[in-house]
mmCIF file of C-alpha atoms in Angstrom:
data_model
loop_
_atom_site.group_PDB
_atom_site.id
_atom_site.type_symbol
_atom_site.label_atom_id
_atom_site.label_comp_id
_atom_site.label_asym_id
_atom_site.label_seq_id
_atom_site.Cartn_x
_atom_site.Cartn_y
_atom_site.Cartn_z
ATOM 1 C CA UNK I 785 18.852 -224.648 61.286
ATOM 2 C CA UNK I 786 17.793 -227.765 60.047
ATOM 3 C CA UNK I 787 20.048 -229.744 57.587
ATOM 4 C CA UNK I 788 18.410 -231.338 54.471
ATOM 5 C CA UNK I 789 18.868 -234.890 53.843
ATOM 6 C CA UNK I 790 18.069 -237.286 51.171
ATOM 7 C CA UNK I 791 14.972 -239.366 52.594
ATOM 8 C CA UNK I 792 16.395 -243.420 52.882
ATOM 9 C CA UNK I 793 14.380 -245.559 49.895
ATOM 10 C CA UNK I 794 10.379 -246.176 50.797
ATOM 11 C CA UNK I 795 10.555 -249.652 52.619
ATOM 12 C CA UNK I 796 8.329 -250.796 50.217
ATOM 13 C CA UNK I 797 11.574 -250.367 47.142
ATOM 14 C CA UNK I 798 12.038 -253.998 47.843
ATOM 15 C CA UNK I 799 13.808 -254.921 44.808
ATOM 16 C CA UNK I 800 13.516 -258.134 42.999
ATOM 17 C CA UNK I 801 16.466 -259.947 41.617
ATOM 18 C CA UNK I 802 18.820 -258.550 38.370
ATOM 19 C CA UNK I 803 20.394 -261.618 37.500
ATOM 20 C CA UNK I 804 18.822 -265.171 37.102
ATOM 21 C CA UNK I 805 21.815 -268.017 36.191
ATOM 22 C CA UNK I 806 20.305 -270.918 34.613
ATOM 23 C CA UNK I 807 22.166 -274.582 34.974
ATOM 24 C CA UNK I 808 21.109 -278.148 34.550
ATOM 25 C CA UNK I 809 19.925 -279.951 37.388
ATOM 26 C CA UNK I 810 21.697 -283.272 36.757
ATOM 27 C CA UNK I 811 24.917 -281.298 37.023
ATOM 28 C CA UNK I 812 25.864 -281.029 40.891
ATOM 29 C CA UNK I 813 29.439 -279.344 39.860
ATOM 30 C CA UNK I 814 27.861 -276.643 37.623
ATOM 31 C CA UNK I 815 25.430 -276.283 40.412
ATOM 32 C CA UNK I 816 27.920 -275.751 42.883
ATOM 33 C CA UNK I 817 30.027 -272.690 40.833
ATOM 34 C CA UNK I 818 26.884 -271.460 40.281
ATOM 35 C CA UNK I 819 25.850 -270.636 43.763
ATOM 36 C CA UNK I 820 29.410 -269.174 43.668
ATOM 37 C CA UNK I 821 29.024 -266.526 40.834
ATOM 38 C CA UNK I 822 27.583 -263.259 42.215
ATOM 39 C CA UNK I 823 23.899 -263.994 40.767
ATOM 40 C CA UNK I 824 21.267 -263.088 42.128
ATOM 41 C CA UNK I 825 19.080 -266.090 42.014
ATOM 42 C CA UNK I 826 20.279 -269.565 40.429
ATOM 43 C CA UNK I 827 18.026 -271.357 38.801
ATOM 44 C CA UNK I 828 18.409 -274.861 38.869
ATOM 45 C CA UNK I 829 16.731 -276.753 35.232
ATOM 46 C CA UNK I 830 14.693 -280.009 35.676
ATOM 47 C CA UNK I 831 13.290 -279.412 32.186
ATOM 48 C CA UNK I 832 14.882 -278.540 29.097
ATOM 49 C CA UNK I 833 18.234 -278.639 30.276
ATOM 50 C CA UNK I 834 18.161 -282.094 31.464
ATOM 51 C CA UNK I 835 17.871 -285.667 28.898
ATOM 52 C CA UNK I 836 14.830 -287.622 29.340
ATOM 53 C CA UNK I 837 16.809 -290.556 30.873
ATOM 54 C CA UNK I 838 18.746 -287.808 33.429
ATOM 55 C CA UNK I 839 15.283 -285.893 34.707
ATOM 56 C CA UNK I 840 14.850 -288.349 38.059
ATOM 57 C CA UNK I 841 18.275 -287.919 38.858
ATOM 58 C CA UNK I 842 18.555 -284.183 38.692
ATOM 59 C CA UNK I 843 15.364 -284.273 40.941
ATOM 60 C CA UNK I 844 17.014 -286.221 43.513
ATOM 61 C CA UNK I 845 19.920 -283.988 43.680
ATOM 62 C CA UNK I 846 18.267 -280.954 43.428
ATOM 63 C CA UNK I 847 16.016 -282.197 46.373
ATOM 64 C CA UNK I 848 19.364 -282.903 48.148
ATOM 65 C CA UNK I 849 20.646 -279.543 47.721
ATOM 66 C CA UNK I 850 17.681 -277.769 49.029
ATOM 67 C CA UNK I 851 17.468 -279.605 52.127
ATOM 68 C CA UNK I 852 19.837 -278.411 54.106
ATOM 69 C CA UNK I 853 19.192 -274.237 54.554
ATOM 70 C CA UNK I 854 21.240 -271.728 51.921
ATOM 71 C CA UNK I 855 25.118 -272.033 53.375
ATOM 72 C CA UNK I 856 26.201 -268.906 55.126
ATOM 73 C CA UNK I 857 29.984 -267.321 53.353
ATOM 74 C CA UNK I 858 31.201 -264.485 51.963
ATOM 75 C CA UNK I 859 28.480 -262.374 50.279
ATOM 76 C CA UNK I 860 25.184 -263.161 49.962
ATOM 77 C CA UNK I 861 23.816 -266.139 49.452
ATOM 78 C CA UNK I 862 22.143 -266.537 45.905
ATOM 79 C CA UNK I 863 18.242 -267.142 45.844
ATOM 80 C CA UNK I 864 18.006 -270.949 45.087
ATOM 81 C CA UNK I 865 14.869 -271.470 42.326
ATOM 82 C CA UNK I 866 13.794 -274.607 39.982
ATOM 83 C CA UNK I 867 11.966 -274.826 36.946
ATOM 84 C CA UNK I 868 10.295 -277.809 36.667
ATOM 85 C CA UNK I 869 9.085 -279.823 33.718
ATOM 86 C CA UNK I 870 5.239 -279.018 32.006
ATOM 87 C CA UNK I 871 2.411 -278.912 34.190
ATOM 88 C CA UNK I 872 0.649 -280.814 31.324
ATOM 89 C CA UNK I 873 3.415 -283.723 31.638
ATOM 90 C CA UNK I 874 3.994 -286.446 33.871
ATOM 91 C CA UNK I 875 6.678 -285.423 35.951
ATOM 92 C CA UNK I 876 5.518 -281.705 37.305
ATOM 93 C CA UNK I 877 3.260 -282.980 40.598
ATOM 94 C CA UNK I 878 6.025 -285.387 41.706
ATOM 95 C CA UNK I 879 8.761 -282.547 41.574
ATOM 96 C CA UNK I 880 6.652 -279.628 42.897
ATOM 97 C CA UNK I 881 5.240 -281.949 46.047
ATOM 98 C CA UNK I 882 8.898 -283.067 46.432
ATOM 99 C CA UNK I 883 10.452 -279.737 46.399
ATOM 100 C CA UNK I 884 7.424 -277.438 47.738
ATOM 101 C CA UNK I 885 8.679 -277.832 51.394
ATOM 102 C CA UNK I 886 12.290 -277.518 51.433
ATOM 103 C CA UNK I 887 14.228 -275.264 53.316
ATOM 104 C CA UNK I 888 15.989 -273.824 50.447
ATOM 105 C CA UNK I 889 13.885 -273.196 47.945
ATOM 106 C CA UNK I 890 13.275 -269.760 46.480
ATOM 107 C CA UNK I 891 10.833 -270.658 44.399
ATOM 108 C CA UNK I 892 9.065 -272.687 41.503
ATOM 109 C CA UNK I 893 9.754 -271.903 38.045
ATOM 110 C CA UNK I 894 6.524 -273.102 35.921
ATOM 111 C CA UNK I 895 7.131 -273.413 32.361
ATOM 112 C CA UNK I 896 4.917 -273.206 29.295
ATOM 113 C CA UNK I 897 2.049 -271.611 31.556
ATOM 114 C CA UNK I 898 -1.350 -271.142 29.501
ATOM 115 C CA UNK I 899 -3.831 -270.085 31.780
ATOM 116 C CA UNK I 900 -4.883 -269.344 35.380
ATOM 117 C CA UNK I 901 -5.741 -272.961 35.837
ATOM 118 C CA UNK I 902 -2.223 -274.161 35.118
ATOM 119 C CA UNK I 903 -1.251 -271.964 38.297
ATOM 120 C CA UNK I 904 -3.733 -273.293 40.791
ATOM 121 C CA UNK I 905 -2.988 -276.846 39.887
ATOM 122 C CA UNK I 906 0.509 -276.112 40.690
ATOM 123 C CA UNK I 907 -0.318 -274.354 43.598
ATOM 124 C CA UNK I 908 -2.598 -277.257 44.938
ATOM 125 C CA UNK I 909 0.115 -280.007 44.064
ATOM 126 C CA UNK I 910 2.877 -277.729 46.335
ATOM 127 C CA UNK I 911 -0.201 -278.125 49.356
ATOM 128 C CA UNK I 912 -0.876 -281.817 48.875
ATOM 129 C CA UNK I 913 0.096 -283.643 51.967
ATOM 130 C CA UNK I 914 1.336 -280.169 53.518
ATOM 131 C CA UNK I 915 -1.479 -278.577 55.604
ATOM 132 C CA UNK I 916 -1.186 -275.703 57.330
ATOM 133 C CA UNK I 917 2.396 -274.432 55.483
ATOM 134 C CA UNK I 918 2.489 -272.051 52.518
ATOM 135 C CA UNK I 919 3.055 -272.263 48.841
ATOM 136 C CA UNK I 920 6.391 -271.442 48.026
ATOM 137 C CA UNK I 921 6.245 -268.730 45.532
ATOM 138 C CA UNK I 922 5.686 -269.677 42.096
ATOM 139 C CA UNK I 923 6.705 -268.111 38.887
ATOM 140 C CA UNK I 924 4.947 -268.491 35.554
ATOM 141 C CA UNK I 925 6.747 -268.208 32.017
ATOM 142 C CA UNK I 926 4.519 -267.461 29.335
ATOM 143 C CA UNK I 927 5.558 -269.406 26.423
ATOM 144 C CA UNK I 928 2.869 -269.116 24.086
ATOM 145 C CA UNK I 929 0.198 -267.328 22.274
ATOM 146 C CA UNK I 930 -2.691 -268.158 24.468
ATOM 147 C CA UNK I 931 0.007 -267.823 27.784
ATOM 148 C CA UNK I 932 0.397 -264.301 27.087
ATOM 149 C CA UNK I 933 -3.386 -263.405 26.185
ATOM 150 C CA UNK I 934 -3.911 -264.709 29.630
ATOM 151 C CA UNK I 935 -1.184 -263.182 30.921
ATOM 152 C CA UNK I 936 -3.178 -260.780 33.658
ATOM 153 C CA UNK I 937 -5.473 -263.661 34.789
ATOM 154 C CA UNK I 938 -2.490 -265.787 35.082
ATOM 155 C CA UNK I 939 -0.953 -262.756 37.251
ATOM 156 C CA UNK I 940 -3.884 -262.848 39.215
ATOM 157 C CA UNK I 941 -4.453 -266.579 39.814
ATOM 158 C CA UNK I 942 -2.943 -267.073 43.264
ATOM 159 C CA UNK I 943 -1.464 -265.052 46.058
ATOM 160 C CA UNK I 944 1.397 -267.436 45.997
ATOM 161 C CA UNK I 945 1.795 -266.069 42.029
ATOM 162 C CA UNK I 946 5.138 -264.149 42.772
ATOM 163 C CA UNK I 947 6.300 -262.903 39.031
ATOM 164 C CA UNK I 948 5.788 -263.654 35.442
ATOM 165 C CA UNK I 949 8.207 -263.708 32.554
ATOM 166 C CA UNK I 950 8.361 -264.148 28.970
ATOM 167 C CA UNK I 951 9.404 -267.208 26.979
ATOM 168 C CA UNK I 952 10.529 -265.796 23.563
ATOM 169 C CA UNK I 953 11.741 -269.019 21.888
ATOM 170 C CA UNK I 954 8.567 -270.947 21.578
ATOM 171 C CA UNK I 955 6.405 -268.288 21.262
ATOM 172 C CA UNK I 956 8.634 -267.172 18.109
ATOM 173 C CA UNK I 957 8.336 -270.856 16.289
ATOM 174 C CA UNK I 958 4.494 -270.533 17.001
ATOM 175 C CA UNK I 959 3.870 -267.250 15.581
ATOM 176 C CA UNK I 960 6.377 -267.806 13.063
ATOM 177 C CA UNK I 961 8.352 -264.568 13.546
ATOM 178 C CA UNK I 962 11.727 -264.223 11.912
ATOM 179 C CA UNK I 963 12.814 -261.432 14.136
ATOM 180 C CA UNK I 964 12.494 -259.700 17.520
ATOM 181 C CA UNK I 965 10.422 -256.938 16.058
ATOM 182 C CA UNK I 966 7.177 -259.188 16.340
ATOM 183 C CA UNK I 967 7.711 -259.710 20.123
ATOM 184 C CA UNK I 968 6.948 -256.118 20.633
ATOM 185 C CA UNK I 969 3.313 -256.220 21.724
ATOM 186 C CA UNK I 970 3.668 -259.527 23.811
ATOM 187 C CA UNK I 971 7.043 -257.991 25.845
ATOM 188 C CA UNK I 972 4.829 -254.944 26.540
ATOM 189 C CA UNK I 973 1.528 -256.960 27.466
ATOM 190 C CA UNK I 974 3.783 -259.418 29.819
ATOM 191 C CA UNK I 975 5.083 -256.146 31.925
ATOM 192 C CA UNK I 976 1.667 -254.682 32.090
ATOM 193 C CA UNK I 977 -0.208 -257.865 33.125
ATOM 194 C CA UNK I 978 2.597 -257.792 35.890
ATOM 195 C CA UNK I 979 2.468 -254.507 37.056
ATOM 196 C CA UNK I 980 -1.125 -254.058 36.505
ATOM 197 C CA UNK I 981 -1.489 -257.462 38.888
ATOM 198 C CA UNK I 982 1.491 -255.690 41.293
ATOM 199 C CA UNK I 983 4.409 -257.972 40.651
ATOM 200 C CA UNK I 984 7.342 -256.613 40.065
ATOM 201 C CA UNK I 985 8.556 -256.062 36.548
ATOM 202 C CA UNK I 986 9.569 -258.927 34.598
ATOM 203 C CA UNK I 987 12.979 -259.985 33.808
ATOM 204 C CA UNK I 988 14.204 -260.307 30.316
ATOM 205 C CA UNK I 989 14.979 -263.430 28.810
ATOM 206 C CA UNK I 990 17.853 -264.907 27.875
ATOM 207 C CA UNK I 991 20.582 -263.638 25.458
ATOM 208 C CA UNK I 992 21.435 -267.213 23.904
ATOM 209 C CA UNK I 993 24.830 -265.742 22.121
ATOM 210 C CA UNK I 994 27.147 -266.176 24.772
ATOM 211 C CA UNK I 995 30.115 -264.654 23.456
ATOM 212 C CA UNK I 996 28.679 -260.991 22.423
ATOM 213 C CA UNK I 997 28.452 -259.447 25.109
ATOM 214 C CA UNK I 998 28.109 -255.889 23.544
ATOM 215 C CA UNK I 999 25.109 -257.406 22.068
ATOM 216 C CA UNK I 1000 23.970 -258.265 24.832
ATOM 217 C CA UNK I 1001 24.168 -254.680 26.401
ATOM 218 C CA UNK I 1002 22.527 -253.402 23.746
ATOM 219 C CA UNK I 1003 19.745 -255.706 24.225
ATOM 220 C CA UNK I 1004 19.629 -255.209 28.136
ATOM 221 C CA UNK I 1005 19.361 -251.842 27.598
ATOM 222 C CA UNK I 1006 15.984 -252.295 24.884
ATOM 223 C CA UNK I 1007 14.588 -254.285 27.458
ATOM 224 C CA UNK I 1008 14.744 -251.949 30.572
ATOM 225 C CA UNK I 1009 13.333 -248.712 28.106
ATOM 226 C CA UNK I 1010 9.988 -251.499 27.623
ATOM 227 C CA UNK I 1011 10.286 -252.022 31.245
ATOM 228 C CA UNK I 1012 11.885 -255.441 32.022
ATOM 229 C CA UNK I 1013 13.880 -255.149 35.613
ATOM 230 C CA UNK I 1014 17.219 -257.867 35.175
ATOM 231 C CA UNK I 1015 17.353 -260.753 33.070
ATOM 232 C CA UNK I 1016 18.223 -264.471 33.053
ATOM 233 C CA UNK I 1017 21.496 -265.678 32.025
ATOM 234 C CA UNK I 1018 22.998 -268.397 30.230
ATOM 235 C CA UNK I 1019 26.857 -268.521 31.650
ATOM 236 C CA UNK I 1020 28.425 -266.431 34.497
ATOM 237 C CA UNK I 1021 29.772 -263.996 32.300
ATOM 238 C CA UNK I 1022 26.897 -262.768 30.548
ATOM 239 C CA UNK I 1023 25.639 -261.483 35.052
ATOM 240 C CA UNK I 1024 28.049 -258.813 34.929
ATOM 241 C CA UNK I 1025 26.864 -256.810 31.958
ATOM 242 C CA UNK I 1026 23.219 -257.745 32.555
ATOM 243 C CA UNK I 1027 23.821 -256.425 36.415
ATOM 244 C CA UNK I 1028 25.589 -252.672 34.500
ATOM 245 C CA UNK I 1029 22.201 -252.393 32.006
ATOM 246 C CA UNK I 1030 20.069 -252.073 34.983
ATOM 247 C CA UNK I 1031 21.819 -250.750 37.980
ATOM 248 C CA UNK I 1032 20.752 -246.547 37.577
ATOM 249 C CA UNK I 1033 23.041 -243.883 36.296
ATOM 250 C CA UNK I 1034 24.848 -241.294 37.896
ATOM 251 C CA UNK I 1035 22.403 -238.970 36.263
ATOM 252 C CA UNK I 1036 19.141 -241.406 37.160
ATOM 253 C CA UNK I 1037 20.441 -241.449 40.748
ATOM 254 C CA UNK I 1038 21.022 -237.736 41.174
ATOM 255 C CA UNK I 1039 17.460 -236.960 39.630
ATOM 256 C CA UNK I 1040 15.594 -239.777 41.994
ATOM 257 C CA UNK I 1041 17.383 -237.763 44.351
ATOM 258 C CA UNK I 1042 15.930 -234.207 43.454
ATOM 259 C CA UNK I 1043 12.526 -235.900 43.508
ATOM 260 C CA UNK I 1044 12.457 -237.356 46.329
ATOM 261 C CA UNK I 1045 13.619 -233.929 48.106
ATOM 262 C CA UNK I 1046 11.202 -232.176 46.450
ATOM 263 C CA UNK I 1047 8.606 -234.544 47.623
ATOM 264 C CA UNK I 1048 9.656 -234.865 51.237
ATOM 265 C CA UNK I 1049 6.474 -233.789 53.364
ATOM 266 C CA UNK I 1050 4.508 -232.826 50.260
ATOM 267 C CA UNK I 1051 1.352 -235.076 49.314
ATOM 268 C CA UNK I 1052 0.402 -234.753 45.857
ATOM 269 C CA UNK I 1053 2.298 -233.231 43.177
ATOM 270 C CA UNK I 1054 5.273 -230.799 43.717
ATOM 271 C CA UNK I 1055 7.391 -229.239 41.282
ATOM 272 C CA UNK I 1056 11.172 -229.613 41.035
ATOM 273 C CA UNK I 1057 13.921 -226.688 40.544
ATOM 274 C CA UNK I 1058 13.764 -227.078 36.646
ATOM 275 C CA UNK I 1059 10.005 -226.868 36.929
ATOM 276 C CA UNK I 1060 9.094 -230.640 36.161
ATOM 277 C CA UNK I 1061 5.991 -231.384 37.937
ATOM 278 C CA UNK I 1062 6.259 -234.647 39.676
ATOM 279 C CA UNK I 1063 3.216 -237.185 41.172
ATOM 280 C CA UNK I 1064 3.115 -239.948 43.577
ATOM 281 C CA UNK I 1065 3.832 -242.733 41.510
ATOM 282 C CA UNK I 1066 7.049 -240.815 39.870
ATOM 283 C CA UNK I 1067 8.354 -240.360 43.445
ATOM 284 C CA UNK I 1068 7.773 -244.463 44.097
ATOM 285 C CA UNK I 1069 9.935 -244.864 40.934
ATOM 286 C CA UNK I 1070 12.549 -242.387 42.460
ATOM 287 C CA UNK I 1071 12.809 -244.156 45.277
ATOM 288 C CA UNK I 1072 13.017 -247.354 43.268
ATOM 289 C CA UNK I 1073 15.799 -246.282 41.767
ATOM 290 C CA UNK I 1074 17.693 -245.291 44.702
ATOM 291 C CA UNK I 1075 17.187 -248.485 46.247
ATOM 292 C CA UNK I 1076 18.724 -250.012 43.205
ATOM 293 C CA UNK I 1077 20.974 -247.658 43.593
ATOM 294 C CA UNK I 1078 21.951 -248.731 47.129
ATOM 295 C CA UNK I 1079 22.216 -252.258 45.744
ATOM 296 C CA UNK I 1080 26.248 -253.256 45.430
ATOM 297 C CA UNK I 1081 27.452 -254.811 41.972
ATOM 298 C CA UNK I 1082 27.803 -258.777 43.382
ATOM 299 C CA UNK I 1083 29.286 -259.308 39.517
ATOM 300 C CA UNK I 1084 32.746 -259.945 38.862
ATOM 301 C CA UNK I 1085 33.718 -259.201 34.993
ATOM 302 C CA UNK I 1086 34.767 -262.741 33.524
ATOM 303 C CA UNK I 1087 37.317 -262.197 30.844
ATOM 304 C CA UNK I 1088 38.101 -266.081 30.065
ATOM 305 C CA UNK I 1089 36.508 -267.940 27.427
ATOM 306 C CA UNK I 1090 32.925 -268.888 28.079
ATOM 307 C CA UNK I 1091 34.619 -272.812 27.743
ATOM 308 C CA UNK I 1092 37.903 -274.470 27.817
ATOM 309 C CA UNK I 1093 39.179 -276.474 25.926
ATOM 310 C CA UNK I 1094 38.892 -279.326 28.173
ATOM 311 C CA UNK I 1095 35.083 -278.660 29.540
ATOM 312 C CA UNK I 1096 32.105 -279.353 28.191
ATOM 313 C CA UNK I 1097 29.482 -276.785 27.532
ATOM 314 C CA UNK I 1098 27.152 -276.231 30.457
ATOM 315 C CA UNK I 1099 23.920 -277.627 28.074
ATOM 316 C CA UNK I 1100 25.733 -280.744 26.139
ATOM 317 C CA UNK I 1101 25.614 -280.718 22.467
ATOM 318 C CA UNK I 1102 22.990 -283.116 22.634
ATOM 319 C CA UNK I 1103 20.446 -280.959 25.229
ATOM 320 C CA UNK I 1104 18.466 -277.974 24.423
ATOM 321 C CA UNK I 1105 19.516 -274.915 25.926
ATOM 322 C CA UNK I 1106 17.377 -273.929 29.411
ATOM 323 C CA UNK I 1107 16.647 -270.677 27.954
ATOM 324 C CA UNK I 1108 13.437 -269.292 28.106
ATOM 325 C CA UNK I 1109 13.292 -267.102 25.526
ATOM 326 C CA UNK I 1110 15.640 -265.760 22.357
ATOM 327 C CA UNK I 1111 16.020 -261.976 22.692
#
């Protein structure tokens, strides 16, 4: 007799970051708890997050930081990316050919992206002077009207083109929307262009209120029914309910299950006990879902105020917040 087992996740389930911790680049300290906080990928800020007069700095620290490899302790290491400043500005080539090569770079965060062109002179700038070694993976946040019309040909520009995402706060004050409701079509069109182009799905923006976090699961939870996969994060303890609104259910994990059973030696479509009829692609996204599944809350639940008394907020009064988009 031959026992039945639940098939292990497809090998190609690789799943992409949930949780994305933005902090300022002229900050070594924040950096540091950062790296410590259970998030999936820190993102270190050259740009908005960092004063004009503070930008070369935070470049030579950053650069510091990523030259030695990611430190080995308990739990995995985070995956260490930077957003640098405009492409269109003077200080993107210097910090992409100064961090391209590093040991401990995740990737390149390229803000305010407008077309394929934007990606290729990024691309070329992380090659200058390196011949024969890769791009490092590059990211592109649509920010604008035109960025997200050209969102698939910006998907498309380069192999080294690992992921898009969707920056809600400019592209608000340009099309002049006084609510979330107008984002609709241009959250849907950025997760297209990316699956269509066979990145993974996008993460979410940022959930600038800090403090409402039951907000902010409520929002996590529109973005994953339009398809987003994690989001980006303003302060630690926004990671752990962003890492709950997209880890599966009990009930999503024990129907990827069924699927994937039913589908085990059958090409094509196969029906299940209750007589859905399922197809290839719906038993990829069960096995997606188990290997999320599989994936171990890193997240503790931070219950002190997001600032004490006696530290400053992460952004300064006087800087911007890093955040690339309002909900």
């Amino acid at each position: 007799m031959t026992a039945t087992a639940v098939p292990s996740p497809a090998p190609a389930a690789v799943i992409p970051p949930l949780t994305w911790l933005y902090v300022p680049g002229d900050r070594p300290a924040v950096v540091a708890k950062a790296l410590a906080s259970g998030a999936d990928a820190v993102v270190i800020d050259l740009e908005d997050a960092v004063a004009d007069d503070r930008k070369s700095y935070a470049l030579r620290a950053t650069a510091e930081l990523l030259t030695e490899p990611r430190p080995v302790g308990p739990g995995p290491a985070p995956a260490i990316h930077v957003r640098v400043n405009t492409l269109t500005g003077p200080r993107a080539a210097t910090e992409i050919r100064t961090l391209a090569g590093l040991p401990a770079l995740a990737g390149l965060r390229l803000p305010k992206v407008s077309g394929a062109a934007d990606i290729r002179r990024a691309a070329a700038w992380a090659a200058a002077d390196r011949a024969g070694h890769a791009v490092p993976p590059l990211y592109a946040l649509l920010e604008s009207a035109l960025g997200v019309e050209n969102a698939f040909a910006v998907a498309t520009a380069h192999p080294a083109l690992c992921g898009l995402s969707l920056g809600e706060a400019d592209l608000r004050a340009e099309l002049g929307l006084r609510d979330e409701d107008g984002l609709g079509w241009a959250r849907g069109r950025t997760v297209i262009a990316a699956r269509a182009a066979g990145l993974p799905p996008p993460p979410q923006s940022v959930f600038p209120d800090i403090r409402d976090t039951a907000a902010l699961a409520l929002s996590c939870a529109r973005g994953r029914a339009l398809g987003f996969l994690g989001r980006a994060a303003l302060h630690p303890r926004q990671l752990p309910v962003i890492e709950r609104a997209y880890l599966p259910t009990a009930e999503e994990v024990e129907r990827a299950r069924e699927t994937v059973r039913a589908a085990a030696g059958r090409p094509g479509a196969c029906a299940l006990p209750d007589g859905r009829f399922v197809d290839p692609a719906v038993v990829a996204a069960a096995h997606r879902t188990l290997a999320l599944a599989d994936r171990r809350p890193r997240c503790a639940v931070d219950h002190r105020p997001p600032y004490g008394a006696a530290h400053r907020p992460p952004y300064g009064a006087a800087h911007r917040p890093p955040y690339e988009a309002a909900p």
